[in-house]
Short mmCIF file of C-alpha atoms in Angstrom, two decimals:
data_model
loop_
_atom_site.label_atom_id
_atom_site.label_comp_id
_atom_site.label_asym_id
_atom_site.label_seq_id
_atom_site.Cartn_x
_atom_site.Cartn_y
_atom_site.Cartn_z
CA MET A 1 54.74 7.56 -7.92
CA GLN A 2 53.46 5.97 -4.77
CA ASN A 3 55.68 3.93 -2.46
CA ASN A 4 53.19 1.10 -2.33
CA ALA A 5 52.44 -2.32 -3.75
CA LEU A 6 49.54 -4.46 -4.84
CA ILE A 7 49.84 -8.22 -4.37
CA ILE A 8 47.30 -10.43 -6.13
CA VAL A 9 47.27 -13.70 -4.23
CA ALA A 10 45.84 -16.83 -5.83
CA HIS A 11 45.54 -20.44 -4.74
CA GLY A 12 48.21 -21.87 -7.04
CA SER A 13 48.05 -25.04 -9.08
CA ARG A 14 50.06 -28.13 -9.82
CA LYS A 15 49.47 -27.19 -13.47
CA ALA A 16 52.18 -24.69 -14.39
CA SER A 17 50.15 -23.08 -17.17
CA SER A 18 47.47 -22.14 -14.64
CA ASN A 19 50.05 -20.34 -12.51
CA GLU A 20 51.35 -18.60 -15.62
CA GLU A 21 47.82 -17.32 -16.31
CA ILE A 22 47.81 -15.65 -12.90
CA LYS A 23 51.23 -14.13 -13.51
CA ALA A 24 50.09 -12.83 -16.91
CA LEU A 25 46.99 -11.35 -15.27
CA GLY A 26 49.26 -9.64 -12.76
CA GLU A 27 51.26 -8.10 -15.60
CA LYS A 28 48.08 -6.81 -17.23
CA VAL A 29 46.91 -5.27 -13.97
CA LYS A 30 50.38 -3.77 -13.52
CA SER A 31 50.12 -2.02 -16.89
CA LEU A 32 46.77 -0.52 -15.87
CA GLN A 33 47.81 0.43 -12.34
CA ASP A 34 51.38 1.64 -12.88
CA LYS A 35 50.49 5.16 -11.75
CA ARG A 36 48.72 3.94 -8.60
CA TYR A 37 51.16 1.26 -7.41
CA ALA A 38 54.94 1.24 -7.49
CA LEU A 39 54.84 -2.56 -7.59
CA VAL A 40 52.23 -5.07 -8.70
CA MET A 41 53.07 -8.66 -7.85
CA THR A 42 51.43 -12.06 -7.75
CA ALA A 43 51.67 -14.64 -5.01
CA PHE A 44 50.43 -18.16 -4.39
CA LEU A 45 49.28 -20.08 -1.34
CA GLU A 46 50.12 -23.53 -2.67
CA PHE A 47 51.95 -25.35 -5.47
CA SER A 48 53.80 -22.33 -6.88
CA THR A 49 56.05 -19.46 -5.99
CA PRO A 50 56.40 -16.85 -4.77
CA SER A 51 54.39 -17.46 -1.64
CA LEU A 52 52.37 -14.64 -0.14
CA GLU A 53 54.93 -14.26 2.62
CA GLU A 54 57.79 -14.10 0.09
CA SER A 55 55.98 -11.46 -1.95
CA ILE A 56 55.21 -9.30 1.07
CA LEU A 57 58.78 -9.53 2.35
CA SER A 58 60.11 -8.72 -1.12
CA CYS A 59 58.03 -5.54 -1.12
CA ILE A 60 59.30 -4.61 2.33
CA ASP A 61 62.90 -5.26 1.23
CA LYS A 62 62.31 -2.84 -1.67
CA GLY A 63 61.27 -0.12 0.77
CA VAL A 64 57.52 -0.27 0.18
CA ASN A 65 55.61 1.16 3.14
CA GLU A 66 52.05 0.29 2.10
CA ILE A 67 50.90 -3.06 0.68
CA VAL A 68 47.44 -3.99 -0.56
CA ILE A 69 46.64 -7.71 -0.68
CA LEU A 70 43.91 -8.70 -3.15
CA PRO A 71 42.74 -12.32 -2.79
CA TYR A 72 42.00 -13.77 -6.23
CA PHE A 73 39.37 -16.19 -4.91
CA LEU A 74 35.71 -16.56 -5.83
CA ALA A 75 34.45 -17.68 -2.42
CA SER A 76 35.39 -17.12 1.20
CA GLY A 77 36.81 -20.52 2.04
CA ASN A 78 39.58 -21.26 4.52
CA HIS A 79 42.30 -19.60 2.47
CA VAL A 80 40.38 -16.32 2.43
CA THR A 81 39.06 -16.41 6.00
CA ARG A 82 42.03 -18.00 7.77
CA ASP A 83 45.24 -18.59 5.82
CA ILE A 84 45.72 -15.22 4.14
CA PRO A 85 44.84 -13.19 7.27
CA GLU A 86 47.29 -15.33 9.31
CA VAL A 87 50.16 -14.52 6.93
CA VAL A 88 49.27 -10.82 6.97
CA GLN A 89 49.06 -10.72 10.78
CA LYS A 90 52.36 -12.59 11.19
CA ILE A 91 54.26 -10.24 8.91
CA HIS A 92 52.62 -7.12 10.29
CA ALA A 93 53.66 -8.18 13.80
CA SER A 94 57.32 -8.21 12.74
CA HIS A 95 57.04 -5.14 10.45
CA PRO A 96 54.56 -2.79 12.18
CA GLN A 97 55.87 0.21 10.23
CA VAL A 98 54.39 -1.24 7.02
CA LYS A 99 50.69 -0.74 6.41
CA ILE A 100 49.22 -3.96 5.03
CA THR A 101 45.61 -3.85 3.86
CA LEU A 102 43.73 -7.04 3.07
CA THR A 103 40.88 -6.36 0.63
CA GLU A 104 37.76 -8.42 0.20
CA HIS A 105 38.19 -11.44 -2.07
CA LEU A 106 37.41 -11.12 -5.77
CA GLY A 107 34.14 -13.04 -5.59
CA SER A 108 32.66 -10.59 -3.09
CA SER A 109 32.94 -7.67 -5.51
CA SER A 110 29.65 -6.31 -6.81
CA ALA A 111 31.39 -6.13 -10.20
CA MET A 112 31.34 -9.95 -10.35
CA VAL A 113 27.57 -9.98 -10.89
CA ARG A 114 27.95 -7.60 -13.82
CA LEU A 115 30.89 -9.58 -15.23
CA LEU A 116 29.00 -12.88 -15.10
CA SER A 117 25.92 -11.28 -16.60
CA ASP A 118 27.98 -9.71 -19.41
CA MET A 119 29.73 -13.01 -20.14
CA ALA A 120 26.40 -14.86 -20.27
CA PHE A 121 24.93 -12.18 -22.52
CA ASN A 122 27.90 -12.26 -24.88
CA PHE A 123 27.83 -16.05 -25.01
CA ASN A 124 24.12 -16.01 -25.78
CA LYS A 125 24.72 -13.57 -28.68
CA LYS A 126 27.01 -16.17 -30.28
CA LEU A 127 24.30 -18.84 -30.27
#
């Protein structure tokens, strides 16, 4: 098994059930990626815990030497373009031995077009 981690970072919500949805999603991804990543975690920027910084530091404390950060955001607003990169840069500066890779945000994936199209098609079939 790899000595690496995947952190899915979401905005976070005042509504606890919304945060639980993200955590459940993380568990589903974990079950699909358990051979690729030693750890799969979720993190939040606001309103919930753990924060992105807490999740990254937890991985480092567990001896992980490579971390992939996947922003669970549809558009490239301030959290994607500023806040998440700032956290990554700050932690990398104090832990240069750990490779931290920030992926593109979810909404930028070419798979999103297919997903939306499939969802619209499946909805239309129900009509």
